[in-house]
Short mmCIF file of N, CA, C and O in Angstrom, two decimals:
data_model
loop_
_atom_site.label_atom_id
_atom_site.label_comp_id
_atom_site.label_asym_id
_atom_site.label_seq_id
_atom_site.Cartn_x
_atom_site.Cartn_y
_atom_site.Cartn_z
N UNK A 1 -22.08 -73.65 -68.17
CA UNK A 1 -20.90 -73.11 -67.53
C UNK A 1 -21.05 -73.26 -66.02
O UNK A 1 -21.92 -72.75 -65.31
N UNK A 2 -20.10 -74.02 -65.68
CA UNK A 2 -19.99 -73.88 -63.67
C UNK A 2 -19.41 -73.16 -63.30
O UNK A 2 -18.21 -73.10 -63.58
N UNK A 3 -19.97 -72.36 -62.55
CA UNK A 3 -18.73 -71.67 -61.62
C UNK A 3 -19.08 -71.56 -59.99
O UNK A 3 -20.23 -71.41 -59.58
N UNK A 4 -18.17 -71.63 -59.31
CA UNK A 4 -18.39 -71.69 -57.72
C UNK A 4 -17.72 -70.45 -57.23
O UNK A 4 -16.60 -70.10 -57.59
N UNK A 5 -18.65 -69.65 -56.20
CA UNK A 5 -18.50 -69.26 -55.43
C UNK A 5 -17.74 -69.27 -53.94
O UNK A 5 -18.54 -69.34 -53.01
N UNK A 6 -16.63 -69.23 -53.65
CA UNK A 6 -16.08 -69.16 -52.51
C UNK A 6 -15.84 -68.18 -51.51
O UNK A 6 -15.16 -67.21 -51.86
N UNK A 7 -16.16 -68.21 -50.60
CA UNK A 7 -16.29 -66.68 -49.29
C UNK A 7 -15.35 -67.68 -48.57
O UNK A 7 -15.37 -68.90 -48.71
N UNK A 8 -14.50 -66.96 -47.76
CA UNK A 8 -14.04 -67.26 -46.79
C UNK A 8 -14.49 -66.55 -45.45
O UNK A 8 -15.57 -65.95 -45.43
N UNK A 9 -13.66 -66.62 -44.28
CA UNK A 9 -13.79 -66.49 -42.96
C UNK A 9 -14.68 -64.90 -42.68
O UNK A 9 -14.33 -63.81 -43.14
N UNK A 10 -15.88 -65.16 -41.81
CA UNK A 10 -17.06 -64.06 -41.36
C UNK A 10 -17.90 -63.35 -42.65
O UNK A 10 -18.72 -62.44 -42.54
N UNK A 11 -17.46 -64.00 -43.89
CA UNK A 11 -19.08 -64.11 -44.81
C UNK A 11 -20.14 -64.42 -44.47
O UNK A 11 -21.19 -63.97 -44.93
N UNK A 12 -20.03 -65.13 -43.70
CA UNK A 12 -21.33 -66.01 -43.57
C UNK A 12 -22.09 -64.71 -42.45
O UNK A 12 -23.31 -64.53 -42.37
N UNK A 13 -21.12 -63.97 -41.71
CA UNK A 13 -21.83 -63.00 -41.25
C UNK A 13 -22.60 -61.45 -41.89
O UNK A 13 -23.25 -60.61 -41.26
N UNK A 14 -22.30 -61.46 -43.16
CA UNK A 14 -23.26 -60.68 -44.26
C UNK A 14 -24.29 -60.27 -43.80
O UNK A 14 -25.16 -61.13 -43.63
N UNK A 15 -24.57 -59.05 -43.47
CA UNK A 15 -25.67 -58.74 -43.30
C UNK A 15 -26.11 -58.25 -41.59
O UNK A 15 -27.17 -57.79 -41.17
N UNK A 16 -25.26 -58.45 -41.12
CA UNK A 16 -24.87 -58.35 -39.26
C UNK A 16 -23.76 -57.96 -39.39
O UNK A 16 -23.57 -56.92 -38.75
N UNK A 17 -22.75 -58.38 -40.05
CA UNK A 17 -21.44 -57.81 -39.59
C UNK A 17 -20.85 -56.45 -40.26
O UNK A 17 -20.49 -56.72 -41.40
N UNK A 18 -20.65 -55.22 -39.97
CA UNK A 18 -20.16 -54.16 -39.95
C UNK A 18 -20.92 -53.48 -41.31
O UNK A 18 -20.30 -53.05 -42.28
N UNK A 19 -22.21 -53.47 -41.17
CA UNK A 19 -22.83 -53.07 -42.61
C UNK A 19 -22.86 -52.11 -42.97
O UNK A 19 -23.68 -51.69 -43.79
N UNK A 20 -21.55 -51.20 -42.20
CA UNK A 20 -21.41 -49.47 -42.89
C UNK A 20 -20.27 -50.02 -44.06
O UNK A 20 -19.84 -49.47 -45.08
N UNK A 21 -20.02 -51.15 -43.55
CA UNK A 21 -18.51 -51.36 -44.75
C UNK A 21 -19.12 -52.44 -45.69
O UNK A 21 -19.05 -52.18 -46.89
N UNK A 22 -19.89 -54.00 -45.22
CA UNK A 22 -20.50 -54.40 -46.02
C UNK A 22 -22.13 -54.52 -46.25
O UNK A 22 -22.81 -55.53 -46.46
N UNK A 23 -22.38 -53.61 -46.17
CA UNK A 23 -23.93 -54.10 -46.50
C UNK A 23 -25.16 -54.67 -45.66
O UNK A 23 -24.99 -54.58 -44.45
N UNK A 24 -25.94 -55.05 -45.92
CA UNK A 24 -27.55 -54.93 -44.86
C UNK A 24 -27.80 -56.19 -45.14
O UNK A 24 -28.31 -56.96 -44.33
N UNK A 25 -27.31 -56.63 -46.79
CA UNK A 25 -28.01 -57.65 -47.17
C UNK A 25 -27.70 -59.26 -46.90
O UNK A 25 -26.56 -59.38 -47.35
N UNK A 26 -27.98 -60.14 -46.56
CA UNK A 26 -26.88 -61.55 -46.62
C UNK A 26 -27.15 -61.87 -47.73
O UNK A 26 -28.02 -61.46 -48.51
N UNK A 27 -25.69 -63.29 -47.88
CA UNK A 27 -25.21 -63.76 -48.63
C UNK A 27 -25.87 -64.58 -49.73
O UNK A 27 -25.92 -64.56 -50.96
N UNK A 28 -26.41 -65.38 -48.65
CA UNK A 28 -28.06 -66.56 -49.19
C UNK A 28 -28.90 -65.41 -49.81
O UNK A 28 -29.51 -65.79 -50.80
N UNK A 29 -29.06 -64.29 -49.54
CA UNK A 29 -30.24 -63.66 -50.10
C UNK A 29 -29.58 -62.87 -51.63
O UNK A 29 -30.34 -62.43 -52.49
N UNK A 30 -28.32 -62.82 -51.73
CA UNK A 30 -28.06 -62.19 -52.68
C UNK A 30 -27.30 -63.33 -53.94
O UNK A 30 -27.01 -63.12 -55.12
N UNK A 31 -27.12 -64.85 -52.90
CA UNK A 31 -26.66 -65.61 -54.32
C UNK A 31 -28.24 -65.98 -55.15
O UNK A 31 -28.49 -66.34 -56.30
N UNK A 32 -29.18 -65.67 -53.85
CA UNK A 32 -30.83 -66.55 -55.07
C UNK A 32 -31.00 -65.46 -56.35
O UNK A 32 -31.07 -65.77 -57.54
N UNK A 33 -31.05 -63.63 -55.58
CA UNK A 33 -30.24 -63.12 -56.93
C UNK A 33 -29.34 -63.37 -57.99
O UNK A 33 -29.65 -62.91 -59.08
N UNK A 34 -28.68 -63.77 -57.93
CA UNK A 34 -27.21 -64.39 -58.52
C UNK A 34 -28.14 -65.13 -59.70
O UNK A 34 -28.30 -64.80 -60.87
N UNK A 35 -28.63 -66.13 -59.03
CA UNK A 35 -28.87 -67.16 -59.60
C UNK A 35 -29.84 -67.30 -60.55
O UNK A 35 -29.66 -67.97 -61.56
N UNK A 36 -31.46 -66.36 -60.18
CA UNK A 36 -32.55 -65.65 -61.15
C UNK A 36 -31.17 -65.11 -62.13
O UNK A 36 -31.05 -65.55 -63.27
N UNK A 37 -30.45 -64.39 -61.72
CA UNK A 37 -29.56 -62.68 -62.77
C UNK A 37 -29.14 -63.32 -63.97
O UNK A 37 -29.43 -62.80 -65.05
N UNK A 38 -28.11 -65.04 -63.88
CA UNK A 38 -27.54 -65.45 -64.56
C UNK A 38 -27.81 -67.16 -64.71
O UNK A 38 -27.00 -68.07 -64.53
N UNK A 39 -29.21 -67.21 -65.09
CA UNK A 39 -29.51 -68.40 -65.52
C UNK A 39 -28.99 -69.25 -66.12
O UNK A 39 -29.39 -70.38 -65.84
N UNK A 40 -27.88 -69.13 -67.20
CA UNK A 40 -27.55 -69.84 -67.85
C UNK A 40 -25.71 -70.61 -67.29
O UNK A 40 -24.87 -71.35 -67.81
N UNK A 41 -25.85 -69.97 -66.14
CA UNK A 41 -25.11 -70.53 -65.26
C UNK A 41 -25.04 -71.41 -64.66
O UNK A 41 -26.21 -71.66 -64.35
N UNK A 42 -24.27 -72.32 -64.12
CA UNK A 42 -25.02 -73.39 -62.87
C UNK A 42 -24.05 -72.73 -61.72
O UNK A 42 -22.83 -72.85 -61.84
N UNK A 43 -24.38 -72.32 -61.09
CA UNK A 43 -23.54 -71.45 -60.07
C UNK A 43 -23.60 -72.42 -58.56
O UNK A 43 -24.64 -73.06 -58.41
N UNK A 44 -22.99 -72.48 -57.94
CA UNK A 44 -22.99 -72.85 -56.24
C UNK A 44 -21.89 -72.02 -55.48
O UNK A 44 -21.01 -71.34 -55.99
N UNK A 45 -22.11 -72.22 -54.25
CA UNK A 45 -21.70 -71.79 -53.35
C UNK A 45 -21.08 -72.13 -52.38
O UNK A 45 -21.55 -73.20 -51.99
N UNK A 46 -19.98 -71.67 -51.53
CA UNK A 46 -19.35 -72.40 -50.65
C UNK A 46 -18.71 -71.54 -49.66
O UNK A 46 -18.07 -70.60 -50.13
N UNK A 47 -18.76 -71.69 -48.10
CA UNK A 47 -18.34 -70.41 -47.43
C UNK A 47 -17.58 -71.25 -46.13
O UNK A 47 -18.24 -72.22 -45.76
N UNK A 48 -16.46 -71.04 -45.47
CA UNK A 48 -16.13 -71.71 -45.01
C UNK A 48 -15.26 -70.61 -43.94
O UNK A 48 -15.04 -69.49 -44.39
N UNK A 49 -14.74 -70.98 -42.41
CA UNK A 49 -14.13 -69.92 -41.90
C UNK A 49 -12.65 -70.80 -41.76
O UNK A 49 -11.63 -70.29 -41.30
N UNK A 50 -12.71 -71.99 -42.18
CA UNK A 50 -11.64 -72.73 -41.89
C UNK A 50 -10.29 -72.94 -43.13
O UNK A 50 -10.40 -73.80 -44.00
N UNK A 51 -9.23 -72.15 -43.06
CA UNK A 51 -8.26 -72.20 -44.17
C UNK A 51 -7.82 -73.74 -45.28
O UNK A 51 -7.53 -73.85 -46.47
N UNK A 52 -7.96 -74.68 -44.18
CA UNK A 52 -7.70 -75.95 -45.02
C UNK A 52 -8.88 -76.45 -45.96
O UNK A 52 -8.85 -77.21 -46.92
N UNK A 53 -10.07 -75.68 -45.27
CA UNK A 53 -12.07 -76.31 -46.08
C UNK A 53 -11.65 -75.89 -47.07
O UNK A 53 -11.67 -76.57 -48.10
N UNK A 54 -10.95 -74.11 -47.00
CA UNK A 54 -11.10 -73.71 -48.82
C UNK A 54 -10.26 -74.35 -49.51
O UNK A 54 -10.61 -74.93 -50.54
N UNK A 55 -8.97 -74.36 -49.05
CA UNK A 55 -8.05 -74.99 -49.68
C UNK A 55 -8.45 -76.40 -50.45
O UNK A 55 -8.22 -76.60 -51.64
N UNK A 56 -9.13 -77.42 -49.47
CA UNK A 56 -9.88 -78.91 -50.36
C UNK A 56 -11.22 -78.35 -51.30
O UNK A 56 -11.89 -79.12 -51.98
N UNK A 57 -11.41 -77.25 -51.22
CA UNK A 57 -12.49 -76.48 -52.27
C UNK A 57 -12.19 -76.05 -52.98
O UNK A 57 -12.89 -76.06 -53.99
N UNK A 58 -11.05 -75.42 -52.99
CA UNK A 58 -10.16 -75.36 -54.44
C UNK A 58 -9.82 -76.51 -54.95
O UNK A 58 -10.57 -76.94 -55.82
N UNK A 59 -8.98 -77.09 -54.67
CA UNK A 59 -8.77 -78.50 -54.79
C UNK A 59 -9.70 -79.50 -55.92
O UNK A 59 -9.40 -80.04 -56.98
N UNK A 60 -10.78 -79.43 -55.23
CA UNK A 60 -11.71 -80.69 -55.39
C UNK A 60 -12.75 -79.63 -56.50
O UNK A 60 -13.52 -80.37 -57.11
N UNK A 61 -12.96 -78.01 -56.91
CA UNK A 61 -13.31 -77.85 -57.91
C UNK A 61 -12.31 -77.34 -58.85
O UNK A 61 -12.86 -76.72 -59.76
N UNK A 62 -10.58 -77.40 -58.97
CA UNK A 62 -9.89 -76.73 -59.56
C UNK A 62 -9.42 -77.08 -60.80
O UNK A 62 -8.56 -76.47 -61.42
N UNK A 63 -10.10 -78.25 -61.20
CA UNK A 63 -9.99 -79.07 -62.80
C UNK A 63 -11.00 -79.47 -63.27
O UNK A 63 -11.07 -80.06 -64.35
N UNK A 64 -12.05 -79.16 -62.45
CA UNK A 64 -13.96 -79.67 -63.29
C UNK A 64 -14.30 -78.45 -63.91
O UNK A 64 -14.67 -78.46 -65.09
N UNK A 65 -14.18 -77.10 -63.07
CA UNK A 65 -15.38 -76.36 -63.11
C UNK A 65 -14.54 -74.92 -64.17
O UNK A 65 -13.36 -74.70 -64.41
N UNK A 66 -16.01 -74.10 -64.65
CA UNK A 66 -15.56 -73.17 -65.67
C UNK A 66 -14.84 -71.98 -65.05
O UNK A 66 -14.05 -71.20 -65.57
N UNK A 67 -15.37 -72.05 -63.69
CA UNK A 67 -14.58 -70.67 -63.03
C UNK A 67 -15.02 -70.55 -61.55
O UNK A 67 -16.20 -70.75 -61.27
N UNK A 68 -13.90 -70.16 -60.35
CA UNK A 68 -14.19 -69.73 -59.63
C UNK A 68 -14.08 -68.38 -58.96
O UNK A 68 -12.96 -67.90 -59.12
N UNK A 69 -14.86 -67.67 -58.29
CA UNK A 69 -15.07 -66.68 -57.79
C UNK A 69 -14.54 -66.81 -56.55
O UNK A 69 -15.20 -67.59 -55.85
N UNK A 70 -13.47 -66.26 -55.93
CA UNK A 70 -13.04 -66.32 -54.68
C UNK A 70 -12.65 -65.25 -53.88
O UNK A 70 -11.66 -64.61 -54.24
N UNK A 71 -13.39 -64.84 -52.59
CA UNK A 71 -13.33 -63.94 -51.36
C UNK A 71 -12.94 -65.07 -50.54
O UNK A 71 -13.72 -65.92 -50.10
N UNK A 72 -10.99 -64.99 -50.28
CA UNK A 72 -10.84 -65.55 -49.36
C UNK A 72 -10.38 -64.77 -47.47
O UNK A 72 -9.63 -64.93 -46.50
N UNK A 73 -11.68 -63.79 -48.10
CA UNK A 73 -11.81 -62.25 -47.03
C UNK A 73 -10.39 -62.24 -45.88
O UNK A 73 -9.43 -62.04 -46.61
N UNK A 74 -10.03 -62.34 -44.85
CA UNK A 74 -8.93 -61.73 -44.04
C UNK A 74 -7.71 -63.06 -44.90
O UNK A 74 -6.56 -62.63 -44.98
N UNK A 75 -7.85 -64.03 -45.30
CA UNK A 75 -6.97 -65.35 -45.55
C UNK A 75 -6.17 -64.96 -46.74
O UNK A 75 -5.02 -65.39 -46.71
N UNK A 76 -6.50 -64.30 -47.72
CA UNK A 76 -6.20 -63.04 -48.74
C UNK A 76 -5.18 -62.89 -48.29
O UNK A 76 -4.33 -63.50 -48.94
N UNK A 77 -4.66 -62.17 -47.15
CA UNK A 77 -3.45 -61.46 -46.90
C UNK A 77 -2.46 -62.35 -46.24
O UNK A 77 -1.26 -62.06 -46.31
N UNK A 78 -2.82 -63.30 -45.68
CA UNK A 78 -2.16 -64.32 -44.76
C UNK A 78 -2.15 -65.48 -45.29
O UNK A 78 -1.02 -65.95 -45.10
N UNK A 79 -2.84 -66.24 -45.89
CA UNK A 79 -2.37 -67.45 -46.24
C UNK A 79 -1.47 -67.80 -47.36
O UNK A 79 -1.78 -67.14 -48.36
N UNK A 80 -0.75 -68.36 -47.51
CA UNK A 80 0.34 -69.22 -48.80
C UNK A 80 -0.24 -69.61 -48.83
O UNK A 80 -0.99 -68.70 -49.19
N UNK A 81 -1.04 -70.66 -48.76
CA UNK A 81 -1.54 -72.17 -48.59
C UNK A 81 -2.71 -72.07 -49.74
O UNK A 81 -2.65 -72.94 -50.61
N UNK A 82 -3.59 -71.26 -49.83
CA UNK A 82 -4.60 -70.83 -50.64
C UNK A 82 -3.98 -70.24 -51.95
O UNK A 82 -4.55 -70.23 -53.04
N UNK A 83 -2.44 -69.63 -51.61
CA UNK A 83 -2.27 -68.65 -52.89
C UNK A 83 -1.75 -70.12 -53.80
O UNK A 83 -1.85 -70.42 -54.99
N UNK A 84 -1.23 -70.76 -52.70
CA UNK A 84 -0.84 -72.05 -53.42
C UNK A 84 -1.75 -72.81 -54.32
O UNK A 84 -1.47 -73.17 -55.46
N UNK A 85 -2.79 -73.00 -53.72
CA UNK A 85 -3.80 -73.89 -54.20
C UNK A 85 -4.05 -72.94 -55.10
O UNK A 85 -3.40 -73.57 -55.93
N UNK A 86 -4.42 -71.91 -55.74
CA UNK A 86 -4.91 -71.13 -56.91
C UNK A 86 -4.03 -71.05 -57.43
O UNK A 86 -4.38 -71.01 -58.61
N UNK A 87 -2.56 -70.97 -57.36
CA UNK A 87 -1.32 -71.66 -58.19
C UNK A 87 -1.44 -73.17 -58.93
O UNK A 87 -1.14 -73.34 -60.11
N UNK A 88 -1.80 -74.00 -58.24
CA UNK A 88 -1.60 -75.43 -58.37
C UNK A 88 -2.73 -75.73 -59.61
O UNK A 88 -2.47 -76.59 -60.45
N UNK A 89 -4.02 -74.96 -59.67
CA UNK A 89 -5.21 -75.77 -60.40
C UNK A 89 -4.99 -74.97 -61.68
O UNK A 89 -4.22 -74.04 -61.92
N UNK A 90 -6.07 -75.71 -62.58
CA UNK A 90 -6.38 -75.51 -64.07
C UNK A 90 -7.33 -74.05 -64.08
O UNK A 90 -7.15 -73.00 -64.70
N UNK A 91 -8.52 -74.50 -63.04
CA UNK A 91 -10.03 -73.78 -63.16
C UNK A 91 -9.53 -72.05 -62.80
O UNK A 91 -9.02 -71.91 -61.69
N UNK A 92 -9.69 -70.62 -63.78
CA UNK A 92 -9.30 -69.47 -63.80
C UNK A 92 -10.15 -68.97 -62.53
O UNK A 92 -11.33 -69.22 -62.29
N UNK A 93 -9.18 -68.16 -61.73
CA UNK A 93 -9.89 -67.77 -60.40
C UNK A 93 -9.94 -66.24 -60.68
O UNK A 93 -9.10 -65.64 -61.35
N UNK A 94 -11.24 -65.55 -59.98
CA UNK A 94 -11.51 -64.28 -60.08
C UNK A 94 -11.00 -64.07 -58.48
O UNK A 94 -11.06 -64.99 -57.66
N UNK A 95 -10.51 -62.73 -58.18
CA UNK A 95 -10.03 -62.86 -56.96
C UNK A 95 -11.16 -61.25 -56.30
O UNK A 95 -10.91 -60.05 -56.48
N UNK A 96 -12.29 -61.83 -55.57
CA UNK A 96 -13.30 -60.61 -55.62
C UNK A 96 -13.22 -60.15 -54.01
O UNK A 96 -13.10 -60.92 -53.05
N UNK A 97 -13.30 -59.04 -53.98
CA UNK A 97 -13.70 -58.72 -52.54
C UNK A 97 -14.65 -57.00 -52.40
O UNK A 97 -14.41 -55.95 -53.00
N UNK A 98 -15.77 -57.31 -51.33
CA UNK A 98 -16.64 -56.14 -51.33
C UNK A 98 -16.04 -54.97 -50.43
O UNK A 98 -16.85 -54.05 -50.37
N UNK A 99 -15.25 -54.80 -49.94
CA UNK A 99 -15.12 -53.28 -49.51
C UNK A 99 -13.68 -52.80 -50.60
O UNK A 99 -13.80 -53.38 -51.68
N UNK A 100 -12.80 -52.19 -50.55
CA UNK A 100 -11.75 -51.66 -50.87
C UNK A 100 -10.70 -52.12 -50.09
O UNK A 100 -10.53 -51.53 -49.01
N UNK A 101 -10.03 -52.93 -50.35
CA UNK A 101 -8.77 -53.45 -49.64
C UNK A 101 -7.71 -52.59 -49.20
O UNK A 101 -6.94 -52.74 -48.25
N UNK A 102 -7.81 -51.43 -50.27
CA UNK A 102 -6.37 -50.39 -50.45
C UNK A 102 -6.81 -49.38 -49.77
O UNK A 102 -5.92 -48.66 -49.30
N UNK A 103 -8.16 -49.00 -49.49
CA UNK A 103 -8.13 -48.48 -48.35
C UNK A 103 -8.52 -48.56 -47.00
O UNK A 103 -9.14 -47.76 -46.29
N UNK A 104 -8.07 -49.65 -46.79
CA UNK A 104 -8.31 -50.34 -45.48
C UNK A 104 -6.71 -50.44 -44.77
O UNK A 104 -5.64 -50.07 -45.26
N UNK A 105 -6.94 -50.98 -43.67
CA UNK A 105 -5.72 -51.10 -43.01
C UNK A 105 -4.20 -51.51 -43.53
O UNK A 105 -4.33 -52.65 -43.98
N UNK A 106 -2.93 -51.13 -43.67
CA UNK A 106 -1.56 -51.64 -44.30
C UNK A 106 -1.79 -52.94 -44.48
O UNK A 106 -2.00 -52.91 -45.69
N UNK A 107 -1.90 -54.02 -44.19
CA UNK A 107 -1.58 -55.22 -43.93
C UNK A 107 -2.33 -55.94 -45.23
O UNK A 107 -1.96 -56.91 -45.89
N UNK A 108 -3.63 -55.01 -45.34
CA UNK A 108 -5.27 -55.74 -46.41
C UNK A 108 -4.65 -55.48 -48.14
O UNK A 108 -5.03 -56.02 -49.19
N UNK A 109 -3.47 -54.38 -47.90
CA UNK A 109 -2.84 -54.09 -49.51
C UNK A 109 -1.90 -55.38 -49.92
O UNK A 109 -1.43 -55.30 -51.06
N UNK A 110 -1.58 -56.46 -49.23
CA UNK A 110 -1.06 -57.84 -49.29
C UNK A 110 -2.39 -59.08 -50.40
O UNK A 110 -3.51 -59.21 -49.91
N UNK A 111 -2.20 -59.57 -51.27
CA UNK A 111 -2.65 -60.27 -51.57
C UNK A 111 -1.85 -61.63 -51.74
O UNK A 111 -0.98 -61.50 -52.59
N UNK A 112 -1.89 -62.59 -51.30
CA UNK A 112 -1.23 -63.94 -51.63
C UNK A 112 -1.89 -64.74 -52.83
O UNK A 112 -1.12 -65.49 -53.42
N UNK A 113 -3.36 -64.68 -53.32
CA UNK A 113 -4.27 -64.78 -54.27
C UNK A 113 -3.77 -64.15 -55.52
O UNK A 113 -3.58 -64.96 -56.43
N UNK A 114 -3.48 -62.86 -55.82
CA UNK A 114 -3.56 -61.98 -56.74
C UNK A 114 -2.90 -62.50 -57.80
O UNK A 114 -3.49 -62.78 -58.84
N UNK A 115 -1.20 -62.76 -57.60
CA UNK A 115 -0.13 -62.98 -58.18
C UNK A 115 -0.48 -64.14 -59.67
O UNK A 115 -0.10 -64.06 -60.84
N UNK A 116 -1.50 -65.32 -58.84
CA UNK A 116 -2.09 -66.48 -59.88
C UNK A 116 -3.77 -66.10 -60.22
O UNK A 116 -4.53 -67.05 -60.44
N UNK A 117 -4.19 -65.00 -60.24
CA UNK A 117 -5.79 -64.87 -60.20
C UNK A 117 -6.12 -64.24 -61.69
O UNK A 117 -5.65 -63.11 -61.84
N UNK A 118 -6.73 -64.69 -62.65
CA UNK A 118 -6.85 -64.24 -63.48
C UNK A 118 -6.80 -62.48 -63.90
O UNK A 118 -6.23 -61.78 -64.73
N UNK A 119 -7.70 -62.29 -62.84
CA UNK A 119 -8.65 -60.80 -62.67
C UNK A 119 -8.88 -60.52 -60.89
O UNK A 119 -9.33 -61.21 -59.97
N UNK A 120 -8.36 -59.31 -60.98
CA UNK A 120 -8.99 -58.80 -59.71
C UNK A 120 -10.27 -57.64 -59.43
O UNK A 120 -10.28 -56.62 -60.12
N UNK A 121 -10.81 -57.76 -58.90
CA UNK A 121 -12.63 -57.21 -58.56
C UNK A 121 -12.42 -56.76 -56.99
O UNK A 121 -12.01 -57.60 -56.19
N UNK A 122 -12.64 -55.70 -56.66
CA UNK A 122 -12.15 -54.95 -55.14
C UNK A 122 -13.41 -53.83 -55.29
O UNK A 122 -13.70 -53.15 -56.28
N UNK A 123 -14.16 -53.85 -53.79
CA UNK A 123 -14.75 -52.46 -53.92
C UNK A 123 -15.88 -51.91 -53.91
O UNK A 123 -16.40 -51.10 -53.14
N UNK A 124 -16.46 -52.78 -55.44
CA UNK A 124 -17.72 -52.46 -55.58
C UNK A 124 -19.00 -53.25 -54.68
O UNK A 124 -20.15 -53.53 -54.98
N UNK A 125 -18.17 -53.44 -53.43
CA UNK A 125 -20.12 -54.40 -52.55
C UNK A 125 -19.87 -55.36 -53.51
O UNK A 125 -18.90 -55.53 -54.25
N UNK A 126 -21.32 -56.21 -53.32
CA UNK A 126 -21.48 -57.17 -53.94
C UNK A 126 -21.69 -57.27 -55.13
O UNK A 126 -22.03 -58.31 -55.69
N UNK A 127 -21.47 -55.93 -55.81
CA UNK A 127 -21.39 -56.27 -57.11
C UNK A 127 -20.54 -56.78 -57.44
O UNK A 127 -20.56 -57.34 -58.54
N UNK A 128 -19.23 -56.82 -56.48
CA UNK A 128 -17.93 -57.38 -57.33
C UNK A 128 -18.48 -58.95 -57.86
O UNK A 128 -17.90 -59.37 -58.86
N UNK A 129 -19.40 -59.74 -57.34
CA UNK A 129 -19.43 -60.60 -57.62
C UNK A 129 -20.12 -60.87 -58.81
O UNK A 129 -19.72 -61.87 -59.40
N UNK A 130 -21.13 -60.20 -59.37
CA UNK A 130 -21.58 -59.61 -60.33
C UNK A 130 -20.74 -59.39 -61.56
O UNK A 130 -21.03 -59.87 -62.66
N UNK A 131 -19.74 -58.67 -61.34
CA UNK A 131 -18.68 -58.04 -62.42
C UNK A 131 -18.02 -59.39 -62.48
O UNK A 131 -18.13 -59.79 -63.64
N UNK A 132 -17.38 -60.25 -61.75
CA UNK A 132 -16.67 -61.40 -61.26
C UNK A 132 -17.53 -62.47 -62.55
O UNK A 132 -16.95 -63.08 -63.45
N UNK A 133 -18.80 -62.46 -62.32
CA UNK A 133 -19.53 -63.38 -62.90
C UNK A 133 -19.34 -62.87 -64.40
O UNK A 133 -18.97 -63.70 -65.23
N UNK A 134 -19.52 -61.84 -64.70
CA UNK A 134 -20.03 -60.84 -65.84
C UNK A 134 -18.54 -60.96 -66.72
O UNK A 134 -18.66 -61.24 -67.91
N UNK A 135 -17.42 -60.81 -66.27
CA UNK A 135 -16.43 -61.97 -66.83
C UNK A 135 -16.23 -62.93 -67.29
O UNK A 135 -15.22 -62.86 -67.99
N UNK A 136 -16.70 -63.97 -67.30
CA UNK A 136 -16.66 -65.36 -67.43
C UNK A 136 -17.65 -65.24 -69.06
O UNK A 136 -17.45 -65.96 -70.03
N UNK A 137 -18.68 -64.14 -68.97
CA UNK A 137 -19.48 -64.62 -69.97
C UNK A 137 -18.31 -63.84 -71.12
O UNK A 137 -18.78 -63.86 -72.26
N UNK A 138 -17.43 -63.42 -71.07
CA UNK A 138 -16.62 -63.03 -72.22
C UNK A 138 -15.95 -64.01 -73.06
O UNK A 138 -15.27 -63.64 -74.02
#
């Protein structure tokens, strides 16, 4: 089973950036977890701050692969372009994100993702990605 991982814009800052809301840990250190957790996976990863990268990352895994996992973190609320592309493909998208969206600022209760996303995962830290994964094996 493949499935890819997608973070969008200031993931990559995990672990430095605001770790009362996300966490201590980075990203790299918690997909090698990932990856020991659910062996029978072939899992990768992909993190990008640029709206069109994810968009050709949807794209280019949205008819190969068994599933993707997608934090398209602030782009979530603002982009068409992405909700599009998870409209457009075959491959079932989990739509995950680690703090609580709904209680965060008016604007973060917007999803453009949601509407075409199989399943939504909000909340739990990085477990969402966990639960996200823990799906797929159903």
């Amino acid at each position: 089973m493949k499935i890819i991982i997608i973070n969008g814009p200031n993931l990559n800052l995990l672990g430095k950036r605001e770790p009362e809301v996300y966490g201590s840990e980075t990203f790299d250190s918690f997909f090698n977890q990932l990856k020991n957790d659910f062996p029978q996976m072939e899992l990768s990863y992909f993190q990008s701050n640029i709206e069109g990268e994810l968009i050709d990352k949807i794209q280019e895994v949205g008819f190969s692969y068994d599933g993707i996992i997608l934090n398209a973190a602030a782009y979530t609320h603002t982009s068409i372009g992405i909700g599009d592309a998870v409209k457009a493909i075959a491959t079932p998208v989990i739509e995950v994100h680690i703090s609580n969206t709904f209680a965060r600022e008016a604007f973060r209760h917007q999803s453009f993702i949601s509407p075409n996303a199989k399943g939504i995962i909000i909340g739990f830290g990085l477990q969402s990605y966990v639960l996200a994964l823990q799906s797929f094996l159903r």
